[in-house]
Structures are given as C-alpha cells and as structure tokens.
Short mmCIF file of N, CA and C in Angstrom, two decimals:
data_model
loop_
_atom_site.label_atom_id
_atom_site.label_comp_id
_atom_site.label_asym_id
_atom_site.label_seq_id
_atom_site.Cartn_x
_atom_site.Cartn_y
_atom_site.Cartn_z
N THR A 1 92.98 110.67 85.83
CA THR A 1 92.37 112.15 84.60
C THR A 1 92.47 113.12 85.67
N ASP A 2 92.97 114.29 85.36
CA ASP A 2 92.68 115.48 86.01
C ASP A 2 91.27 115.56 85.65
N ARG A 3 90.68 115.99 86.92
CA ARG A 3 88.85 117.13 86.53
C ARG A 3 89.09 118.26 87.37
N LEU A 4 88.22 119.26 86.13
CA LEU A 4 88.20 120.72 86.69
C LEU A 4 86.65 120.94 87.25
N THR A 5 86.02 119.80 87.39
CA THR A 5 84.70 119.99 88.15
C THR A 5 84.56 118.58 89.21
N PRO A 6 83.85 118.89 90.25
CA PRO A 6 83.76 117.94 90.89
C PRO A 6 83.31 116.39 90.41
N VAL A 7 83.64 115.47 90.96
CA VAL A 7 83.29 114.22 90.77
C VAL A 7 82.95 113.32 91.82
N LEU A 8 82.06 112.37 91.79
CA LEU A 8 81.73 111.53 93.01
C LEU A 8 82.95 110.50 93.41
N VAL A 9 83.33 110.22 94.65
CA VAL A 9 84.41 109.27 94.67
C VAL A 9 83.96 107.99 94.72
N SER A 10 84.29 107.11 93.69
CA SER A 10 83.46 105.90 93.78
C SER A 10 83.59 105.01 94.94
N SER A 11 82.23 104.59 95.38
CA SER A 11 81.79 103.77 96.38
C SER A 11 81.39 104.86 98.01
N LEU A 12 81.85 106.11 97.59
CA LEU A 12 81.43 106.81 98.71
C LEU A 12 80.72 107.81 98.17
N SER A 13 79.64 107.74 97.14
CA SER A 13 78.78 108.85 97.01
C SER A 13 77.61 109.19 97.70
N GLU A 14 77.44 108.29 98.57
CA GLU A 14 76.58 108.60 100.09
C GLU A 14 77.37 108.24 101.20
N GLY A 15 76.54 108.45 102.43
CA GLY A 15 77.00 107.97 103.91
C GLY A 15 78.46 108.08 103.95
N VAL A 16 79.10 109.43 104.10
CA VAL A 16 80.38 109.52 104.79
C VAL A 16 80.03 110.44 105.48
N GLN A 17 80.58 110.61 106.72
CA GLN A 17 80.77 111.23 108.10
C GLN A 17 81.57 112.63 107.85
N SER A 18 82.98 111.99 107.56
CA SER A 18 83.78 112.98 107.68
C SER A 18 84.72 112.61 106.49
N ILE A 19 85.78 113.43 106.31
CA ILE A 19 86.60 113.52 105.16
C ILE A 19 87.77 114.24 105.39
N SER A 20 89.35 113.87 104.74
CA SER A 20 90.57 114.36 105.11
C SER A 20 91.56 113.98 103.81
N ILE A 21 91.62 115.27 103.11
CA ILE A 21 92.63 115.17 101.91
C ILE A 21 93.77 115.44 102.48
N ALA A 22 94.89 114.88 102.04
CA ALA A 22 96.13 115.18 102.24
C ALA A 22 96.64 115.45 100.77
N TYR A 23 97.99 115.39 100.52
CA TYR A 23 98.92 116.18 99.52
C TYR A 23 98.91 115.01 98.33
N PHE A 24 98.76 113.65 99.08
CA PHE A 24 98.77 112.65 97.76
C PHE A 24 97.62 111.41 98.08
N HIS A 25 96.70 111.45 99.16
CA HIS A 25 95.95 110.92 99.20
C HIS A 25 94.63 111.40 100.05
N GLY A 26 93.59 110.61 100.41
CA GLY A 26 92.53 111.09 100.87
C GLY A 26 91.87 109.98 101.89
N CYS A 27 91.30 110.31 102.98
CA CYS A 27 90.78 109.23 103.89
C CYS A 27 89.13 109.89 104.09
N ALA A 28 88.30 108.84 104.46
CA ALA A 28 86.73 108.91 104.89
C ALA A 28 86.36 108.11 106.05
N VAL A 29 85.70 109.27 106.70
CA VAL A 29 84.73 108.13 107.67
C VAL A 29 83.38 107.62 107.40
N THR A 30 82.94 106.86 106.81
CA THR A 30 81.94 106.19 106.51
C THR A 30 80.73 106.58 107.77
N SER A 31 79.63 106.52 107.21
CA SER A 31 78.22 106.61 108.09
C SER A 31 78.03 105.48 109.11
N THR A 32 78.86 104.37 108.42
CA THR A 32 78.51 103.27 109.74
C THR A 32 80.25 103.12 110.58
N GLY A 33 80.94 104.42 110.69
CA GLY A 33 81.97 104.21 111.20
C GLY A 33 83.24 103.53 110.70
N GLY A 34 83.30 103.35 109.42
CA GLY A 34 84.45 102.78 109.03
C GLY A 34 85.27 103.85 108.22
N ALA A 35 86.99 103.43 108.39
CA ALA A 35 87.88 104.12 108.02
C ALA A 35 88.10 103.84 106.25
N GLN A 36 88.19 104.42 105.41
CA GLN A 36 88.27 104.38 103.98
C GLN A 36 89.45 105.26 103.29
N CYS A 37 90.64 104.66 102.49
CA CYS A 37 91.43 105.45 102.10
C CYS A 37 91.76 105.03 100.83
N TRP A 38 92.38 106.13 99.98
CA TRP A 38 92.65 105.87 98.72
C TRP A 38 93.94 107.02 98.01
N GLY A 39 94.60 106.87 97.22
CA GLY A 39 95.66 106.98 96.64
C GLY A 39 96.74 107.04 96.59
N ALA A 40 97.93 107.90 96.88
CA ALA A 40 99.43 107.43 96.94
C ALA A 40 99.41 106.36 97.96
N ASN A 41 100.20 105.49 98.23
CA ASN A 41 100.52 104.40 99.36
C ASN A 41 101.90 103.87 99.51
N ASN A 42 102.88 105.27 99.04
CA ASN A 42 104.15 104.76 99.03
C ASN A 42 104.93 104.67 100.40
N SER A 43 103.96 105.04 101.31
CA SER A 43 104.68 104.75 102.85
C SER A 43 103.52 104.30 103.68
N GLY A 44 102.54 103.30 102.96
CA GLY A 44 101.71 102.91 103.68
C GLY A 44 100.35 103.55 104.21
N GLN A 45 100.09 105.00 103.80
CA GLN A 45 99.35 105.80 104.70
C GLN A 45 98.06 105.48 104.12
N LEU A 46 97.62 104.53 103.11
CA LEU A 46 96.19 103.96 103.14
C LEU A 46 95.94 103.14 104.07
N GLY A 47 96.78 102.27 104.73
CA GLY A 47 96.45 101.54 105.98
C GLY A 47 96.05 100.18 105.51
N ASP A 48 96.12 99.77 104.42
CA ASP A 48 95.58 98.50 104.17
C ASP A 48 96.47 97.22 103.94
N GLY A 49 97.78 97.42 104.58
CA GLY A 49 98.91 96.60 104.69
C GLY A 49 99.74 96.58 103.43
N THR A 50 99.76 97.39 102.71
CA THR A 50 100.48 97.36 101.45
C THR A 50 100.97 98.80 101.16
N THR A 51 102.03 98.82 100.12
CA THR A 51 102.52 100.19 99.63
C THR A 51 102.14 100.37 98.12
N THR A 52 100.77 99.73 97.94
CA THR A 52 100.28 99.63 96.37
C THR A 52 99.26 101.03 96.49
N ALA A 53 99.52 102.02 95.58
CA ALA A 53 98.43 102.93 95.20
C ALA A 53 97.21 102.42 95.06
N LYS A 54 95.91 103.11 95.66
CA LYS A 54 94.63 102.45 95.16
C LYS A 54 93.85 103.72 94.54
N LEU A 55 93.15 103.46 93.11
CA LEU A 55 92.38 104.37 92.73
C LEU A 55 91.08 104.71 93.17
N MET A 56 90.48 104.19 94.15
CA MET A 56 89.23 103.65 94.74
C MET A 56 89.47 103.78 96.40
N PRO A 57 88.89 103.95 96.94
CA PRO A 57 88.53 104.03 98.66
C PRO A 57 88.97 102.10 98.85
N THR A 58 89.79 102.20 100.05
CA THR A 58 89.84 100.81 100.30
C THR A 58 89.84 101.10 102.05
N THR A 59 89.32 99.97 102.32
CA THR A 59 88.78 99.80 104.02
C THR A 59 90.67 99.66 104.80
N VAL A 60 90.44 100.57 105.90
CA VAL A 60 91.80 100.63 106.46
C VAL A 60 91.65 99.23 107.57
N ASN A 61 92.72 98.57 107.18
CA ASN A 61 92.94 97.41 107.83
C ASN A 61 92.75 97.51 109.57
N GLY A 62 91.20 96.75 110.19
CA GLY A 62 91.36 96.97 111.25
C GLY A 62 90.20 97.67 111.57
N LEU A 63 89.96 98.79 110.70
CA LEU A 63 88.99 100.03 111.03
C LEU A 63 87.42 99.78 110.08
N GLY A 64 87.36 98.60 109.99
CA GLY A 64 85.94 98.85 109.21
C GLY A 64 84.71 99.53 109.95
N SER A 65 84.85 99.47 111.39
CA SER A 65 83.73 100.25 112.11
C SER A 65 84.62 100.63 113.06
N GLY A 66 83.77 101.82 114.01
CA GLY A 66 84.43 102.07 115.46
C GLY A 66 85.30 103.68 114.98
N VAL A 67 84.79 104.34 114.04
CA VAL A 67 85.82 105.28 113.93
C VAL A 67 85.20 106.39 113.98
N GLN A 68 85.52 107.53 114.75
CA GLN A 68 84.93 108.88 114.85
C GLN A 68 85.48 109.97 114.01
N ASP A 69 86.44 109.87 113.73
CA ASP A 69 87.09 110.92 113.02
C ASP A 69 88.57 110.29 112.09
N ILE A 70 88.77 110.99 111.07
CA ILE A 70 90.24 110.55 110.43
C ILE A 70 91.25 111.74 110.17
N ASN A 71 92.27 111.80 109.95
CA ASN A 71 93.00 113.23 109.41
C ASN A 71 94.09 112.44 108.76
N ALA A 72 94.18 112.90 107.48
CA ALA A 72 95.15 112.22 106.54
C ALA A 72 96.28 113.59 106.26
N SER A 73 97.59 113.34 106.55
CA SER A 73 98.34 114.10 106.51
C SER A 73 99.71 113.64 105.10
N THR A 74 100.88 114.23 104.83
CA THR A 74 101.13 113.84 103.70
C THR A 74 101.61 112.44 103.57
N TYR A 75 102.45 112.06 104.72
CA TYR A 75 102.67 110.31 104.54
C TYR A 75 102.26 109.42 105.36
N HIS A 76 101.25 110.17 106.19
CA HIS A 76 100.92 109.21 107.25
C HIS A 76 99.37 109.86 107.63
N SER A 77 98.64 108.68 108.21
CA SER A 77 97.21 109.18 108.68
C SER A 77 96.94 108.48 110.15
N CYS A 78 96.06 109.16 110.88
CA CYS A 78 95.33 108.97 111.78
C CYS A 78 94.01 108.56 112.24
N ALA A 79 93.38 107.90 113.07
CA ALA A 79 91.98 108.00 112.97
C ALA A 79 91.61 107.99 114.91
N LEU A 80 90.30 108.66 114.80
CA LEU A 80 89.92 108.79 116.39
C LEU A 80 88.87 107.68 116.51
N THR A 81 89.17 106.61 117.44
CA THR A 81 88.34 106.17 117.47
C THR A 81 86.85 106.17 118.45
N THR A 82 85.70 105.52 118.26
CA THR A 82 84.49 106.03 119.04
C THR A 82 84.68 105.81 120.41
N GLU A 83 86.19 104.91 120.91
CA GLU A 83 86.24 104.58 122.50
C GLU A 83 87.07 106.17 122.81
N GLY A 84 87.44 106.93 121.58
CA GLY A 84 88.38 108.10 122.49
C GLY A 84 89.69 107.85 122.06
N GLY A 85 90.47 106.67 121.57
CA GLY A 85 91.54 106.26 121.32
C GLY A 85 92.27 106.73 119.95
N VAL A 86 93.51 106.74 119.91
CA VAL A 86 94.12 106.98 118.45
C VAL A 86 95.01 106.12 117.95
N LYS A 87 94.71 105.79 116.61
CA LYS A 87 95.44 104.96 115.62
C LYS A 87 96.02 105.60 114.69
N CYS A 88 97.36 105.35 114.16
CA CYS A 88 98.12 105.95 113.17
C CYS A 88 98.74 105.14 112.63
N TRP A 89 98.89 105.16 111.06
CA TRP A 89 99.66 104.38 110.43
C TRP A 89 100.28 105.15 109.20
N GLY A 90 101.35 104.41 108.42
CA GLY A 90 102.04 104.87 107.43
C GLY A 90 103.58 105.47 107.89
N SER A 91 104.08 106.48 107.25
CA SER A 91 105.50 106.77 107.52
C SER A 91 105.90 107.21 108.81
N ASN A 92 106.98 107.01 109.53
CA ASN A 92 107.02 106.85 110.67
C ASN A 92 108.35 107.34 110.88
N SER A 93 109.15 108.06 110.27
CA SER A 93 110.39 108.64 109.93
C SER A 93 110.94 109.46 111.22
N HIS A 94 109.83 110.37 111.78
CA HIS A 94 109.92 111.15 112.68
C HIS A 94 109.17 111.03 113.93
N GLY A 95 108.95 109.79 113.97
CA GLY A 95 107.95 109.59 115.09
C GLY A 95 106.41 110.06 115.25
N GLN A 96 106.04 110.01 113.93
CA GLN A 96 104.87 110.92 113.72
C GLN A 96 103.57 109.90 114.04
N LEU A 97 103.70 108.66 114.09
CA LEU A 97 103.02 107.96 114.50
C LEU A 97 102.67 107.61 115.99
N GLY A 98 103.42 107.76 116.89
CA GLY A 98 103.84 107.81 118.37
C GLY A 98 103.51 106.84 118.85
N ASP A 99 103.80 105.60 118.39
CA ASP A 99 104.03 104.50 119.08
C ASP A 99 105.28 104.09 119.52
N GLY A 100 106.46 104.99 119.65
CA GLY A 100 107.34 104.95 120.45
C GLY A 100 108.80 104.38 119.42
N THR A 101 108.19 104.31 118.06
CA THR A 101 109.23 103.62 117.16
C THR A 101 109.41 104.98 116.49
N VAL A 102 110.43 104.57 115.15
CA VAL A 102 110.32 104.88 114.09
C VAL A 102 110.20 104.17 112.77
N THR A 103 109.25 103.09 113.24
CA THR A 103 109.41 102.12 112.16
C THR A 103 107.83 102.53 111.25
N THR A 104 108.22 102.26 110.28
CA THR A 104 106.77 102.64 109.32
C THR A 104 105.73 101.37 109.46
N ARG A 105 104.32 101.70 109.74
CA ARG A 105 103.38 101.04 109.82
C ARG A 105 102.35 100.88 108.44
N LEU A 106 102.23 99.53 108.29
CA LEU A 106 101.39 99.64 106.91
C LEU A 106 99.85 99.46 107.41
N ILE A 107 99.64 99.36 108.67
CA ILE A 107 98.12 99.03 109.31
C ILE A 107 98.21 99.94 110.48
N PRO A 108 97.09 100.03 110.96
CA PRO A 108 97.16 100.94 112.01
C PRO A 108 97.73 100.51 113.71
N THR A 109 98.45 101.03 114.05
CA THR A 109 99.16 101.08 115.55
C THR A 109 98.32 101.89 116.41
N THR A 110 98.15 101.79 117.72
CA THR A 110 98.00 102.65 118.63
C THR A 110 98.81 103.52 119.15
N VAL A 111 98.55 104.58 119.37
CA VAL A 111 99.42 105.68 119.75
C VAL A 111 99.56 105.64 121.11
N SER A 112 100.83 105.25 121.84
CA SER A 112 101.14 105.20 122.83
C SER A 112 100.25 106.13 123.91
N SER A 113 99.71 105.35 125.40
CA SER A 113 98.60 106.36 126.20
C SER A 113 97.48 106.85 125.60
N LEU A 114 97.23 106.58 124.29
CA LEU A 114 96.05 107.34 123.76
C LEU A 114 95.04 106.22 123.25
N VAL A 115 94.36 105.19 124.45
CA VAL A 115 93.64 104.71 124.33
C VAL A 115 92.08 105.00 124.31
N SER A 116 91.92 106.18 125.33
CA SER A 116 90.69 106.48 125.42
C SER A 116 91.11 108.10 125.98
N GLY A 117 89.81 108.87 126.05
CA GLY A 117 90.14 110.42 126.49
C GLY A 117 90.41 111.33 125.58
N VAL A 118 90.34 111.10 124.21
CA VAL A 118 90.48 111.99 123.05
C VAL A 118 89.36 112.23 122.26
N GLN A 119 89.27 113.89 121.78
CA GLN A 119 87.96 114.41 121.04
C GLN A 119 88.35 114.98 120.11
N ALA A 120 90.00 114.86 119.84
CA ALA A 120 90.06 115.75 118.42
C ALA A 120 91.07 115.35 117.89
N ILE A 121 91.71 114.80 116.51
CA ILE A 121 93.00 114.96 116.40
C ILE A 121 93.39 115.33 115.02
N THR A 122 94.50 116.02 114.77
CA THR A 122 95.28 116.49 113.66
C THR A 122 96.71 116.28 113.18
N ALA A 123 96.88 116.57 112.28
CA ALA A 123 98.23 115.49 112.05
C ALA A 123 99.01 116.42 110.73
N GLY A 124 100.32 117.03 111.27
CA GLY A 124 101.01 117.66 110.44
C GLY A 124 101.55 116.70 109.45
N MET A 125 102.78 117.26 108.47
CA MET A 125 103.62 116.58 108.13
C MET A 125 104.59 115.29 108.60
N TYR A 126 104.93 115.91 109.69
CA TYR A 126 106.08 114.96 110.48
C TYR A 126 105.76 114.91 112.10
N HIS A 127 104.29 115.64 112.12
CA HIS A 127 104.10 115.44 113.56
C HIS A 127 102.43 115.41 113.94
N SER A 128 102.14 114.65 114.92
CA SER A 128 100.42 114.85 115.09
C SER A 128 100.17 115.36 116.53
N CYS A 129 98.81 115.71 116.54
CA CYS A 129 98.41 116.54 118.07
C CYS A 129 97.15 116.02 118.37
N VAL A 130 96.68 115.90 119.72
CA VAL A 130 95.53 115.48 119.74
C VAL A 130 94.87 116.67 120.61
N LEU A 131 93.51 116.79 121.02
CA LEU A 131 92.69 117.41 121.85
C LEU A 131 92.24 116.55 123.05
N THR A 132 92.37 116.88 124.31
CA THR A 132 91.93 115.63 125.34
C THR A 132 90.40 115.74 125.84
N THR A 133 89.94 114.98 126.08
CA THR A 133 88.56 115.35 126.54
C THR A 133 88.62 116.33 127.72
N ALA A 134 89.93 116.27 128.69
CA ALA A 134 89.86 117.39 129.55
C ALA A 134 90.51 118.71 129.11
N GLY A 135 90.51 118.77 127.87
CA GLY A 135 91.16 119.99 127.22
C GLY A 135 92.44 120.30 127.15
N GLY A 136 93.11 119.40 127.27
CA GLY A 136 94.80 119.21 127.28
C GLY A 136 94.97 119.07 125.90
N VAL A 137 96.13 119.67 125.25
CA VAL A 137 96.69 119.19 124.12
C VAL A 137 98.15 118.42 124.31
N GLN A 138 98.25 117.23 123.59
CA GLN A 138 99.36 116.59 123.29
C GLN A 138 99.99 116.29 121.92
N CYS A 139 101.22 116.24 121.66
CA CYS A 139 101.89 115.97 120.71
C CYS A 139 102.94 115.12 120.19
N TRP A 140 103.66 114.99 119.21
CA TRP A 140 104.40 113.60 119.06
C TRP A 140 104.75 114.03 117.82
N GLY A 141 106.11 113.42 117.54
CA GLY A 141 107.04 113.70 116.01
C GLY A 141 107.90 114.46 116.18
N SER A 142 108.17 115.03 115.22
CA SER A 142 109.27 116.15 114.71
C SER A 142 109.14 117.49 115.20
N ILE A 143 110.08 117.81 116.11
CA ILE A 143 110.04 119.08 116.34
C ILE A 143 110.93 120.04 115.96
N GLY A 144 111.74 120.17 114.81
CA GLY A 144 112.40 120.85 114.13
C GLY A 144 112.19 122.27 114.01
N SER A 145 110.92 122.81 114.46
CA SER A 145 110.50 123.92 114.39
C SER A 145 109.85 124.66 115.80
N GLY A 146 109.89 123.62 116.87
CA GLY A 146 108.99 123.57 118.16
C GLY A 146 107.76 123.53 118.11
N GLN A 147 107.19 122.77 117.19
CA GLN A 147 105.77 122.84 117.00
C GLN A 147 105.11 121.40 117.72
N LEU A 148 105.73 120.91 118.71
CA LEU A 148 105.16 120.21 119.83
C LEU A 148 104.90 120.97 121.18
N GLY A 149 105.29 122.43 121.17
CA GLY A 149 104.78 122.80 122.20
C GLY A 149 105.26 122.57 123.35
N ASP A 150 106.10 121.88 123.73
CA ASP A 150 106.53 121.38 124.87
C ASP A 150 107.81 122.05 125.48
N GLY A 151 108.29 122.99 124.84
CA GLY A 151 109.07 124.28 125.53
C GLY A 151 110.63 123.77 125.14
N THR A 152 110.83 122.64 123.87
CA THR A 152 112.01 121.83 123.60
C THR A 152 112.02 121.97 122.16
N ILE A 153 113.47 121.39 121.52
CA ILE A 153 113.18 121.33 120.22
C ILE A 153 113.80 119.86 119.77
N THR A 154 113.25 119.27 120.76
CA THR A 154 113.70 117.60 120.91
C THR A 154 112.21 116.88 119.99
N SER A 155 112.55 116.04 119.12
CA SER A 155 111.60 115.01 118.68
C SER A 155 110.94 114.06 119.87
N ARG A 156 109.81 114.12 119.73
CA ARG A 156 108.94 112.74 120.59
C ARG A 156 108.61 111.83 119.86
N LEU A 157 108.61 110.41 120.18
CA LEU A 157 108.14 109.27 119.98
C LEU A 157 106.85 108.89 120.27
N THR A 158 106.38 109.64 121.42
CA THR A 158 105.33 109.50 122.30
C THR A 158 104.59 110.65 122.79
N PRO A 159 103.24 110.73 122.98
CA PRO A 159 102.78 111.79 123.30
C PRO A 159 103.37 112.90 124.47
N VAL A 160 103.44 114.09 124.12
CA VAL A 160 103.95 114.91 125.18
C VAL A 160 102.90 115.72 125.27
N SER A 161 102.41 116.70 126.59
CA SER A 161 101.50 117.65 126.83
C SER A 161 102.63 118.97 126.05
N VAL A 162 101.44 119.82 125.79
CA VAL A 162 101.99 120.94 124.99
C VAL A 162 102.25 121.96 126.78
N SER A 163 103.34 122.55 126.64
CA SER A 163 103.63 123.43 127.58
C SER A 163 102.49 124.35 128.12
N GLY A 164 101.68 124.46 128.93
CA GLY A 164 100.69 125.65 129.77
C GLY A 164 99.29 125.26 129.19
N GLU A 165 99.09 124.32 128.52
CA GLU A 165 98.02 123.59 127.68
C GLU A 165 97.36 122.22 128.32
N SER A 166 97.38 121.98 129.58
CA SER A 166 96.64 120.76 130.38
C SER A 166 95.38 120.46 130.70
N SER A 167 94.31 121.95 130.15
CA SER A 167 93.42 121.98 130.18
C SER A 167 92.48 123.27 129.59
N GLY A 168 91.13 123.11 129.32
CA GLY A 168 90.96 124.40 128.71
C GLY A 168 90.78 124.82 127.48
N VAL A 169 91.48 124.03 126.54
CA VAL A 169 91.41 124.11 125.22
C VAL A 169 90.57 123.85 124.64
N LEU A 170 89.79 124.69 123.55
CA LEU A 170 88.27 123.97 122.72
C LEU A 170 88.56 123.41 121.75
N ALA A 171 89.59 123.60 121.09
CA ALA A 171 89.74 123.26 119.58
C ALA A 171 91.40 123.34 118.88
N SER A 172 91.59 122.42 118.06
CA SER A 172 92.99 122.45 117.61
C SER A 172 92.97 122.41 116.08
N ALA A 173 94.08 122.79 115.34
CA ALA A 173 94.24 123.05 113.85
C ALA A 173 95.61 122.52 113.58
N PRO A 174 95.91 121.75 112.39
CA PRO A 174 97.35 121.60 112.16
C PRO A 174 98.29 122.60 111.75
#
C-alpha cells in the first residue's frame, strides 16, 4: 500500500543507528549493531539467503551484530563492520561485490582485501567505494563512465585505489 505520510517500519520503531534506502529495498543498522533489510529481493539484495521479497525487516545472514554502517544500492547492499571490514551481497553482474567474481551472492561476502581499515562505504548501481582510515579511496565494479577513478575504463572485480587519492580524503558520496 502506498503511503502519503510517514509510517513506522515494522519492528524498527526504535533502536535504529542508521538507514539506507535504495530504489527497490531498504536496510538499517540497529542500535545493537545488527543489519536488517526489507523490500524487493530478486537479486538477493536483502542478504537473507533467499530471493524472496520481504515486507518487513529481516536480519541479514551473519550480520546480527558487529555492523557499523550499511549502504543499499539498486541491486546490492554493503555493510561496514565494527572491525573496519566490508561485506557485500546481492547482484554481482559487474563485480560490484568486490569479491573477485561476478557471482551473485545471497548472503554477505567479504570484499577482497577489506577486512579492516575502512571508515565509510557507499554503493552505486554497479560499483561501490570506500574511504579508508588512512584517508584513501578505493572502488570496484563497473567503470563504463570512469566512476572508479583509477584512470581507466576497465571494470574491476576487487578494490583499486582512486588515482591521486591515497590519503587526505575526509568524506565520500555515491
């Protein structure tokens, strides 16, 4: 049912630390550090091990705690762990999960080489980027328009450094 005024998200009426809404789904980090997602799930973007849409928030498999931030994109989602690592799930048709493959993942998978040292994450439709604690920026996925910033138009299945941004960056956005 479409709503013309705000309504509470079932089971998330309190205790939410952060939220990210994409075109087809949404995700939240609870105050206890758990990741929950809801909405369309045709690409596994809810991370619950299925491709079944959920009308209410469902816990992301393996991320019932230890999550610092979350970012939902059109067909995939990524979480920043409290250890500074990154896990992504959902469609991987352009390498946007950063695990070295183009295999869709229905549950979170660790982004290659990003098990610590990350302070922020953002996800675009077919790519994702992080801001490292050292102030550098790394991106992976589709590069059809040069969005990875590594000076090429080559898609990357694992993180690459943005050219000229090895340190000193304070914030990033999609």
